[in-house]
Coordinates of C-alpha atoms and ligand atoms in Angstrom, one line a residue:
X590 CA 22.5 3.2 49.8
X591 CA 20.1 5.8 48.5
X592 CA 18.3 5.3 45.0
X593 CA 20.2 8.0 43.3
X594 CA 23.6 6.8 44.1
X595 CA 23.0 3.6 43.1
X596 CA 22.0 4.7 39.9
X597 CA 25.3 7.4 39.8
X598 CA 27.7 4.6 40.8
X599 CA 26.1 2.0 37.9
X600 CA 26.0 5.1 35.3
X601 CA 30.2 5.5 36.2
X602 CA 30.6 1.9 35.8
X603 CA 28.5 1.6 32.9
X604 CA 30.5 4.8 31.1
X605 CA 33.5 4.0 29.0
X606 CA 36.9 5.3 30.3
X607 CA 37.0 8.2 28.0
X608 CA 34.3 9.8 30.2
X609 CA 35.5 8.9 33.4
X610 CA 38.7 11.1 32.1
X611 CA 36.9 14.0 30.7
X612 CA 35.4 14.1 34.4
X613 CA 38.5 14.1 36.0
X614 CA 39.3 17.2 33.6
X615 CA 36.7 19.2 33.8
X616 CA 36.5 18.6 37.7
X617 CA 39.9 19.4 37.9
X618 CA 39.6 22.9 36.3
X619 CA 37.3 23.5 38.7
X620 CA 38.9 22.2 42.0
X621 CA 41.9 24.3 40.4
X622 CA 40.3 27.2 40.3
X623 CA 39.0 26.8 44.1
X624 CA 42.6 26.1 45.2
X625 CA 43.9 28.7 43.7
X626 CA 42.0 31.2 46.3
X627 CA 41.8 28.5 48.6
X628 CA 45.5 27.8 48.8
X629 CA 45.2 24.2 50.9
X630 CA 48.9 22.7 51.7
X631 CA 47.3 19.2 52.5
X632 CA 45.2 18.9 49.6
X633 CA 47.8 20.3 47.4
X634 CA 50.2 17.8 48.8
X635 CA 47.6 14.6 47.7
X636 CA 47.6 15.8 44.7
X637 CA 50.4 16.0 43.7
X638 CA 51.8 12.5 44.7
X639 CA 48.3 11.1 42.8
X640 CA 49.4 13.2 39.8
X641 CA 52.9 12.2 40.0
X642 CA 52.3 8.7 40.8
X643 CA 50.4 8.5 37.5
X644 CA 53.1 10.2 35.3
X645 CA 55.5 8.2 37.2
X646 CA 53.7 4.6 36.0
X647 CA 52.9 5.8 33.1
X648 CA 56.7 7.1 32.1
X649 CA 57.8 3.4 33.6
X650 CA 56.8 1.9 30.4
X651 CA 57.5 4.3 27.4
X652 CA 61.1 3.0 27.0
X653 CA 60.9 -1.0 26.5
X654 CA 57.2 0.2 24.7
X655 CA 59.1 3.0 22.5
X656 CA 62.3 0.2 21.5
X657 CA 60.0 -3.2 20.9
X658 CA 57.1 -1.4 19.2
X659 CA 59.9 0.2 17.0
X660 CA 61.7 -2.8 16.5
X661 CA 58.5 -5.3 15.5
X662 CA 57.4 -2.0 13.4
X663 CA 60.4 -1.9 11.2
X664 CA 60.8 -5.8 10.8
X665 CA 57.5 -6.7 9.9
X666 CA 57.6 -3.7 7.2
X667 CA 61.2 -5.7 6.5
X668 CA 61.8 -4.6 3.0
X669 CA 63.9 -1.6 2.8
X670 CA 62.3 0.3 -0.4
X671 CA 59.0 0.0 1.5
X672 CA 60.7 1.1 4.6
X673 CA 62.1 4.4 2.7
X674 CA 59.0 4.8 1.0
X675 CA 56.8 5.0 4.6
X676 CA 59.4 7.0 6.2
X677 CA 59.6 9.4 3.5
X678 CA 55.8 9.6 3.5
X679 CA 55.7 10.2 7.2
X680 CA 57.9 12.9 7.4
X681 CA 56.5 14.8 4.0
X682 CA 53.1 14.4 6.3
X683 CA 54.6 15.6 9.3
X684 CA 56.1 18.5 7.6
X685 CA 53.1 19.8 5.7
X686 CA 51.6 19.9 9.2
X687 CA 54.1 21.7 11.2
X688 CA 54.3 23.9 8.0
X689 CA 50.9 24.7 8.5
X690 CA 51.1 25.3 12.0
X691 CA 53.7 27.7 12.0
X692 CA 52.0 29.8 9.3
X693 CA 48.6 29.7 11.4
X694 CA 50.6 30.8 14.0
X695 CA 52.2 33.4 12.1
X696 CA 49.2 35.1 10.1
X697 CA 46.9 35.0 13.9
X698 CA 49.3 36.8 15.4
X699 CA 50.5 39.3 13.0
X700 CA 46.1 39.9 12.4
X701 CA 45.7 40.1 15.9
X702 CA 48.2 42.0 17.8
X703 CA 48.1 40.1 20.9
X704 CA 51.7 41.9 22.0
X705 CA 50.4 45.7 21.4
X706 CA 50.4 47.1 24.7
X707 CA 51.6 43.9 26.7
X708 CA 54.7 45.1 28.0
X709 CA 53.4 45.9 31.1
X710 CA 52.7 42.3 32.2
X711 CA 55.8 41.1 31.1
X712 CA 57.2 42.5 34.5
X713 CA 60.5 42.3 35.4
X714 CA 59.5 41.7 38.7
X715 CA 58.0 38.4 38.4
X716 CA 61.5 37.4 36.4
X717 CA 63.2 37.7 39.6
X718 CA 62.6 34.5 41.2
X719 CA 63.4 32.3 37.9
X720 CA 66.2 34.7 36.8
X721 CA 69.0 31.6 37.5
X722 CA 66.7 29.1 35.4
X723 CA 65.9 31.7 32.4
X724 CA 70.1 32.7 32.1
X725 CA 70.8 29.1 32.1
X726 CA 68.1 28.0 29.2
X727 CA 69.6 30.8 27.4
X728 CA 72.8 30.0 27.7
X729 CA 72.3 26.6 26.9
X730 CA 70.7 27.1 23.7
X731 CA 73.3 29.9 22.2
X732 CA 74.6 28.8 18.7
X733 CA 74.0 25.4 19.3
X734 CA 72.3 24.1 16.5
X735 CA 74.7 21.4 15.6
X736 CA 75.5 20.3 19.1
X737 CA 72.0 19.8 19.2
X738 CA 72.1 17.6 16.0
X739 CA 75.2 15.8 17.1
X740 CA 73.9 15.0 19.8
X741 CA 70.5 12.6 18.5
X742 CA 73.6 9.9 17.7
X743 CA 74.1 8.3 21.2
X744 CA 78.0 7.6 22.2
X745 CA 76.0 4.7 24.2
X746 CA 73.0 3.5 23.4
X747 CA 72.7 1.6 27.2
X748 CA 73.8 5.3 28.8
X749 CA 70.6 6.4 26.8
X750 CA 68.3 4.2 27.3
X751 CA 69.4 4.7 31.1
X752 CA 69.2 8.5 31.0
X753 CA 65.4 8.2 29.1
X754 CA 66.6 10.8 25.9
X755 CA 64.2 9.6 23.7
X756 CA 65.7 11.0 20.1
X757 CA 69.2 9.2 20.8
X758 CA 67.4 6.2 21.7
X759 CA 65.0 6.2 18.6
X760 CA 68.0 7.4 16.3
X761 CA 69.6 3.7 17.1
X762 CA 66.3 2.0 17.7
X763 CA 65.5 2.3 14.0
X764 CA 69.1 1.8 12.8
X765 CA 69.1 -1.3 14.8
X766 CA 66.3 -2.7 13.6
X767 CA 66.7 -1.7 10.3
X768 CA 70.0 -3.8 10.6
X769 CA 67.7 -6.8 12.1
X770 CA 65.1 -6.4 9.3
X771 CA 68.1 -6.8 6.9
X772 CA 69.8 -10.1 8.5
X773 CA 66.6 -12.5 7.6
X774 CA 65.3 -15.1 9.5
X775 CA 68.2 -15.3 11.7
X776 CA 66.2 -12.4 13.5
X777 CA 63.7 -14.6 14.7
X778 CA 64.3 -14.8 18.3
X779 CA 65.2 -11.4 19.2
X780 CA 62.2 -10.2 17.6
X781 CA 59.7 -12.7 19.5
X782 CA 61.6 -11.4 22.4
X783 CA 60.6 -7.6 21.6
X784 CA 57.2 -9.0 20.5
X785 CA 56.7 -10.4 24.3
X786 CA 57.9 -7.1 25.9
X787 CA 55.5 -5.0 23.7
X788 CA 52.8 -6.9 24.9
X789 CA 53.3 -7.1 28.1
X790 CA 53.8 -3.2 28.3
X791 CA 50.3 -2.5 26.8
X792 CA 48.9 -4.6 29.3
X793 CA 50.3 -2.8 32.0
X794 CA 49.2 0.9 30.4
X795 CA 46.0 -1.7 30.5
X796 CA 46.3 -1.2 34.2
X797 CA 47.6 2.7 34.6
X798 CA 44.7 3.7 32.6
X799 CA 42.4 2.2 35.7
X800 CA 44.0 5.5 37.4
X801 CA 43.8 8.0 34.7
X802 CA 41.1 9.4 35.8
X803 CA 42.1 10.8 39.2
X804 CA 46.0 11.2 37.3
X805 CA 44.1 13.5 35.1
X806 CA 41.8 15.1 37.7
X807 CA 44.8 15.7 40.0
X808 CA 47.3 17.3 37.2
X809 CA 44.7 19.9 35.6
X810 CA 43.8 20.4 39.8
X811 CA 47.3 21.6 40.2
X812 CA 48.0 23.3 36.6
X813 CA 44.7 25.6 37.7
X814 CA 45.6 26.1 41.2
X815 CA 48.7 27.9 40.2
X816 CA 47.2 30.2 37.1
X817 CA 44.8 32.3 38.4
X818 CA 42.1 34.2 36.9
X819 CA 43.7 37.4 37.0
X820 CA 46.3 36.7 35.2
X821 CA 44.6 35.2 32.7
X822 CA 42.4 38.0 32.0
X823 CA 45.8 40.1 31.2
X824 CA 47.2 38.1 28.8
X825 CA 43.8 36.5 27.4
X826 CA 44.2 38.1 23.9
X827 CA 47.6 36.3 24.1
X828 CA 45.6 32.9 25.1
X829 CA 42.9 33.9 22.8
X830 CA 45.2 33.3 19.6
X831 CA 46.7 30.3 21.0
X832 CA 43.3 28.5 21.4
X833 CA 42.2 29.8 18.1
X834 CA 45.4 28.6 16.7
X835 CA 45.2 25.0 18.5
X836 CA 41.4 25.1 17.5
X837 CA 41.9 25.1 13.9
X838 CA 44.9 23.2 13.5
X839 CA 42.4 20.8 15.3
X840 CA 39.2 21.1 13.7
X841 CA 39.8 22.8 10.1
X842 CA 43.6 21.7 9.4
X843 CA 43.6 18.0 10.7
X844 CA 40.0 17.0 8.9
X845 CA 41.4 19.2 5.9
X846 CA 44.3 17.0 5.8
X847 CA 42.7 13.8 6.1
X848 CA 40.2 14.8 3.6
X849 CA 42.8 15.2 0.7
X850 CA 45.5 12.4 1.7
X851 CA 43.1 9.6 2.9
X852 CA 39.3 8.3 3.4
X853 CA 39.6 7.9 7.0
X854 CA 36.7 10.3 8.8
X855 CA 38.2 12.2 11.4
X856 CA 35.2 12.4 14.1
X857 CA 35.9 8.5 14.3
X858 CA 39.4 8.6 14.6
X859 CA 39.2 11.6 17.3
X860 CA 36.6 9.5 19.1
X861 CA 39.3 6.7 19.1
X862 CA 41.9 8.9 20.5
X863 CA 39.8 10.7 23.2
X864 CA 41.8 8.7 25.9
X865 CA 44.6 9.6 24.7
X866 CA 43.8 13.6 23.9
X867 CA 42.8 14.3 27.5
X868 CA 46.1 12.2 29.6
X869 CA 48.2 14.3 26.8
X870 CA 46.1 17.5 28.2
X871 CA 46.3 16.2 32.0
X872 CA 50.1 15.1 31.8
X873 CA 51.1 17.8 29.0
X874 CA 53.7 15.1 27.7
X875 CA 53.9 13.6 24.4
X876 CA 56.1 10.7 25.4
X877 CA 53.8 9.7 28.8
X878 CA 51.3 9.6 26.6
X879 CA 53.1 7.1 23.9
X880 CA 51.2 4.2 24.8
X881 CA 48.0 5.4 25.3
X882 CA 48.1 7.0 21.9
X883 CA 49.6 3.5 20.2
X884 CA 46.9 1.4 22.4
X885 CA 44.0 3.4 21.4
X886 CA 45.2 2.9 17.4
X887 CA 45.2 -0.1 17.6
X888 CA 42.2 -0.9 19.4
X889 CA 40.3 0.9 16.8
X890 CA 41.7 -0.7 13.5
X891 CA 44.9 0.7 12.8
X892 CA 47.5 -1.8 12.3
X893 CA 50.9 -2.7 14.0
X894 CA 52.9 -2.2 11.6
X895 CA 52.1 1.9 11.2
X896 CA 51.7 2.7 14.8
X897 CA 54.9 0.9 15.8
X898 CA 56.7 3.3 13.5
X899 CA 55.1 6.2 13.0
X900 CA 53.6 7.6 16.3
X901 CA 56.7 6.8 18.7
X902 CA 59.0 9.1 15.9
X903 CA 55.8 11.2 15.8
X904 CA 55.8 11.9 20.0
X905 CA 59.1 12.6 19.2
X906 CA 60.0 14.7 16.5
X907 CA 56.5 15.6 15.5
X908 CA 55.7 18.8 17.2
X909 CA 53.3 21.1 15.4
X910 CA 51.3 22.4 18.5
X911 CA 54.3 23.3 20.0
X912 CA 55.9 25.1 17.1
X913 CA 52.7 27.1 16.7
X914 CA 53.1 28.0 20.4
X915 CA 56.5 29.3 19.4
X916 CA 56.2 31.2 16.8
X917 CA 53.0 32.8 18.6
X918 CA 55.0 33.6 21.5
X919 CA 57.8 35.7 19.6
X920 CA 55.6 37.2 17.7
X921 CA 53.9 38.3 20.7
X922 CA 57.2 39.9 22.6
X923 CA 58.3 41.2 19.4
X924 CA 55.0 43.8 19.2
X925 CA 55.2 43.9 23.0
X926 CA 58.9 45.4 22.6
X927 CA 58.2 47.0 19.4
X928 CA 60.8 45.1 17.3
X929 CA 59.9 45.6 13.7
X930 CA 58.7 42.4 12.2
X931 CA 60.4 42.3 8.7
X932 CA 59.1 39.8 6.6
X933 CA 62.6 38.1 6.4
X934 CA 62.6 37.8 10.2
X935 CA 58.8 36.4 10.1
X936 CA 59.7 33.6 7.4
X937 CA 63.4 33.3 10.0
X938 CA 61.1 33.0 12.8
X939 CA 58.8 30.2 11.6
X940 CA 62.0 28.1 9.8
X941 CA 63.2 28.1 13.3
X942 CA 60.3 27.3 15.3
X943 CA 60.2 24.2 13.1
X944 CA 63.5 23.0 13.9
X945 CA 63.1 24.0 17.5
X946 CA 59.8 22.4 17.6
X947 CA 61.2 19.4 16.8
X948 CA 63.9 19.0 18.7
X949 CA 61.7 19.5 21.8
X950 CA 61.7 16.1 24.0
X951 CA 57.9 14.9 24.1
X952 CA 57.6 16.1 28.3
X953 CA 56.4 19.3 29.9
X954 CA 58.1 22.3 29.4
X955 CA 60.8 21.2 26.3
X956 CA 59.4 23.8 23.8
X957 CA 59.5 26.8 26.2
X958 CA 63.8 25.7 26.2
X959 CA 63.9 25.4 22.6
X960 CA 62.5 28.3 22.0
X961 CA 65.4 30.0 23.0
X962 CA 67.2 29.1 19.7
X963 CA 64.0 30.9 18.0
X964 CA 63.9 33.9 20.4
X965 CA 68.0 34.6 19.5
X966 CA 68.3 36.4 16.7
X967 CA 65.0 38.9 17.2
X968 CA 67.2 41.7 18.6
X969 CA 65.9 41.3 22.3
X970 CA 68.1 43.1 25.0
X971 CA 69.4 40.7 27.4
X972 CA 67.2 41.9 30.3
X973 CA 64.1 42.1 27.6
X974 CA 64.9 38.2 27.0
X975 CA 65.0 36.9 30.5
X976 CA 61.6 39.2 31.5
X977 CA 59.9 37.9 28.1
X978 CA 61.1 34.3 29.0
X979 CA 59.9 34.5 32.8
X980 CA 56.6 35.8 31.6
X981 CA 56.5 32.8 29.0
X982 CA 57.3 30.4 32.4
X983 CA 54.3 31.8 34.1
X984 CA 51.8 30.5 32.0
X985 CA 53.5 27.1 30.8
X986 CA 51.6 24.6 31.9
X987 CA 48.4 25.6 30.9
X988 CA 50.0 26.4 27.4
X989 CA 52.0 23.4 27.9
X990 CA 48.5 21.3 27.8
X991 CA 47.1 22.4 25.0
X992 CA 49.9 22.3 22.6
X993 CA 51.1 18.5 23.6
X994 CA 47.1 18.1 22.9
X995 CA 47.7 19.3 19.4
X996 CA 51.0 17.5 19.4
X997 CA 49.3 13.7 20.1
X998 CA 46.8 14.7 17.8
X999 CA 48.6 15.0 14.9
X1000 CA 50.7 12.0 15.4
X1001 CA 47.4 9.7 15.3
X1002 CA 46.3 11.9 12.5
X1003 CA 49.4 10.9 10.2
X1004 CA 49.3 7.6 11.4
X1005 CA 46.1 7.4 10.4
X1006 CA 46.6 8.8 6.8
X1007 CA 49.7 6.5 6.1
X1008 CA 47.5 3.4 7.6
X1009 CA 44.7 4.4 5.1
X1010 CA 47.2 4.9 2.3
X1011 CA 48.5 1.5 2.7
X1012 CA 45.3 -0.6 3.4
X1013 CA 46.8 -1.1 6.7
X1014 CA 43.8 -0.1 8.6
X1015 CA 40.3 -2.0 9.3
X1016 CA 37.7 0.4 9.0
X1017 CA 34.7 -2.0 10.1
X1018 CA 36.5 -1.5 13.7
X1019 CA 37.3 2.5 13.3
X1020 CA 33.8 2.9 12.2
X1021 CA 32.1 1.0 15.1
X1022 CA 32.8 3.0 18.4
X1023 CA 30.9 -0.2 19.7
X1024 CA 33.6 -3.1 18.8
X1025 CA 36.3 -2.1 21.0
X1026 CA 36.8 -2.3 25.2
X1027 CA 38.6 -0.5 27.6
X1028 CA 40.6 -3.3 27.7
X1029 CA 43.6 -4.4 25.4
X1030 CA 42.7 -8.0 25.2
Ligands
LIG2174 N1 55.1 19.1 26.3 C1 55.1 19.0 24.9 C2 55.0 17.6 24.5 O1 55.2 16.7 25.2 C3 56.5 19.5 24.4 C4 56.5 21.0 24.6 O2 57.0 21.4 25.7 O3 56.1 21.8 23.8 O4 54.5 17.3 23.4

């Protein structure tokens, strides 16, 4: 073998997995961007069964990950008052941060007009072929709020878990181990069981990660292929205030935040969660990426007891990227239509983006279905709804990655802060990028 690719193969070896993943991304964008003018069926076709072969394994463990880690979370915390007092603290943090987001959103778009003038991309046209998909997202979202709500309390919890709906399983998850935390010692044995099947799932996201690299290479590949650079140039003001949005949220709101509530320093904690910041890019799903985002934690110093509990309801009902998105994007076909923006409507707009937000499942696409429930009361004609909702479609994915990016983010971000708030977090290992492998030992 020649010198140099000697020294290339012991330089990948050598490198930690975050950058073997950050290859696969960037390589992707490019191979995407070749495909996409160099439409290739066969390649397509590889990958995507290597993309969806990694979302595949990588889904086949959220479940028993998502009930044991919140099960061994919630007992080990045991006490109830300290239970209520970290769940209240979680969702005060995760609501300052959506709040933030949706405000962001709100004041870039009205400053920037991305809309003005973009009527003329959101053709009609290209609505055509999705027509059946936009009517029924519509319909399915029309005044129902509470069926929405009434529908986190699962009629069966085994029908759930078998269906994979994440909120209904959480919602008895907790109450069930709540419940377990509260019977004592008895407990003992179901919990050891829970602790064995936790462990045993890391170790097998242990094993998927070996193949995040291609996953992540093959996703952003096919994401790419199907945007196109013409298309982006239309609607780049549009993807202009989104990145700006995400960008701040990311690097001016998140170290703000951990600056005021804790002492943790967020370059170390974002060099902890790399892994997981790029497979939530590559996948665009919050709940794929569950493990990855508990493992990498963990690895670096912040204890069981938080992650357990706070990033699985995090990848769940945390959803600030997203509800940024939203409120962005109905901004945007309000100036595109030229429906007055009242301030009432503006302050309706972002109160709803936050519940929609949150009721998004953590997998690609939810928040461009919720969003229906924000888009309703904006005075759209029906055929101005489903052509503003096919546009949205068009450019999902791509949106799609960056907000679940913002979305993983923040769930390590809180995390962090509550970890920090109650000594639960070793800051000789978060501090040393050295101490930790690749490897969940
Ligand atoms: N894909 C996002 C996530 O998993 C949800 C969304 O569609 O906004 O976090």
């Amino acid at each position: 073998m020649k010198l140099y690719m000697q020294v290339m193969i012991a330089l990948g070896l050598g490198l930690k997995r975050n950058w073997h993943i950050f290859a696969g991304l960037i390589l992707g964008i490019f191979a995407g961007v070749w495909l996409h003018t160099n439409q290739n069926p066969i390649i397509m076709n590889a990958l995507t069964f290597i993309g969806q072969l990694f979302i595949r394994l990588i889904q086949m463990v959220v479940i028993p990950l998502v009930i044991s880690a919140i099960v061994i979370g919630i007992t080990s915390i045991g006490d109830s008052k300290q239970l209520g007092k970290l769940g209240t603290k979680m969702i005060c943090y995760y609501a300052i941060i959506t709040t933030i987001a949706v405000a962001l959103g709100a004041g870039l778009a009205l400053l920037i007009k991305p809309g003005l003038g973009a009527a003329a991309y959101i053709n009609s046209d290209v609505a055509t072929g999705i027509q059946a998909q936009v009517a029924a997202t519509i319909e399915s979202q029309k005044g129902n709020l509470l069926n929405l709500i009434l529908g986190f309390v699962p009629k069966n919890p085994l029908a759930a878990v078998a269906s994979g709906e994440m909120v209904p399983i959480i919602v008895f998850a907790v109450m069930f181990s709540v419940a377990l935390a509260r019977v004592g010692e008895i407990n003992r044995p179901f919990v050891s069981f829970f602790e064995s099947i936790f462990a045993a799932t890391m170790k097998i996201t242990d094993w998927i990660m070996c193949f995040a690299a291609p996953g992540v290479f093959a996703l952003t590949a096919i994401a790419v292929s199907a945007f196109g650079i013409d298309i982006f140039m239309a609607i780049s003001k549009y993807l202009g205030v989104l990145a700006l949005g995400f960008g701040i949220q990311l690097f001016v709101v998140y170290p703000v935040f951990l600056r005021i509530f804790s002492k943790v320093p967020v370059w170390m904690l974002y060099a902890a969660i790399a892994e997981a910041m790029m497979v939530a890019f590559g996948t665009a799903s919050s709940s794929a990426t569950l493990p990855l985002t508990i493992a990498c934690c963990e690895k670096r110093g912040i204890s069981h007891k938080v992650t357990s509990f706070v990033i699985p309801l995090g990848a769940t009902l945390n959803m600030d990227g997203t509800a940024l998105l939203q409120v962005v994007a109905v901004i945007f076909l309000a100036q595109a239509y030229g429906i007055a923006l009242t301030p009432l409507i503006i302050v309706q707009v972002a109160l709803l983006a936050i519940v929609a937000s949150s009721t998004s499942a953590g997998i690609p696409g939810a928040g461009l279905i919720t969003i229906a429930l924000v888009l309703n009361g904006l005075g759209l004609s029906p055929e101005q709804l489903v052509a503003g909702f096919a546009f949205l479609f068009t450019i999902e994915r791509i949106t799609d990655m960056m907000r679940t990016l913002v979305n993983v983010t923040s769930d390590a971000v809180v995390a962090a802060a509550i970890a920090d708030n109650e000594n639960e977090i070793n800051y000789d290992l978060l501090n040393n990028p050295e101490s930790y492998n690749d490897v969940i030992e």
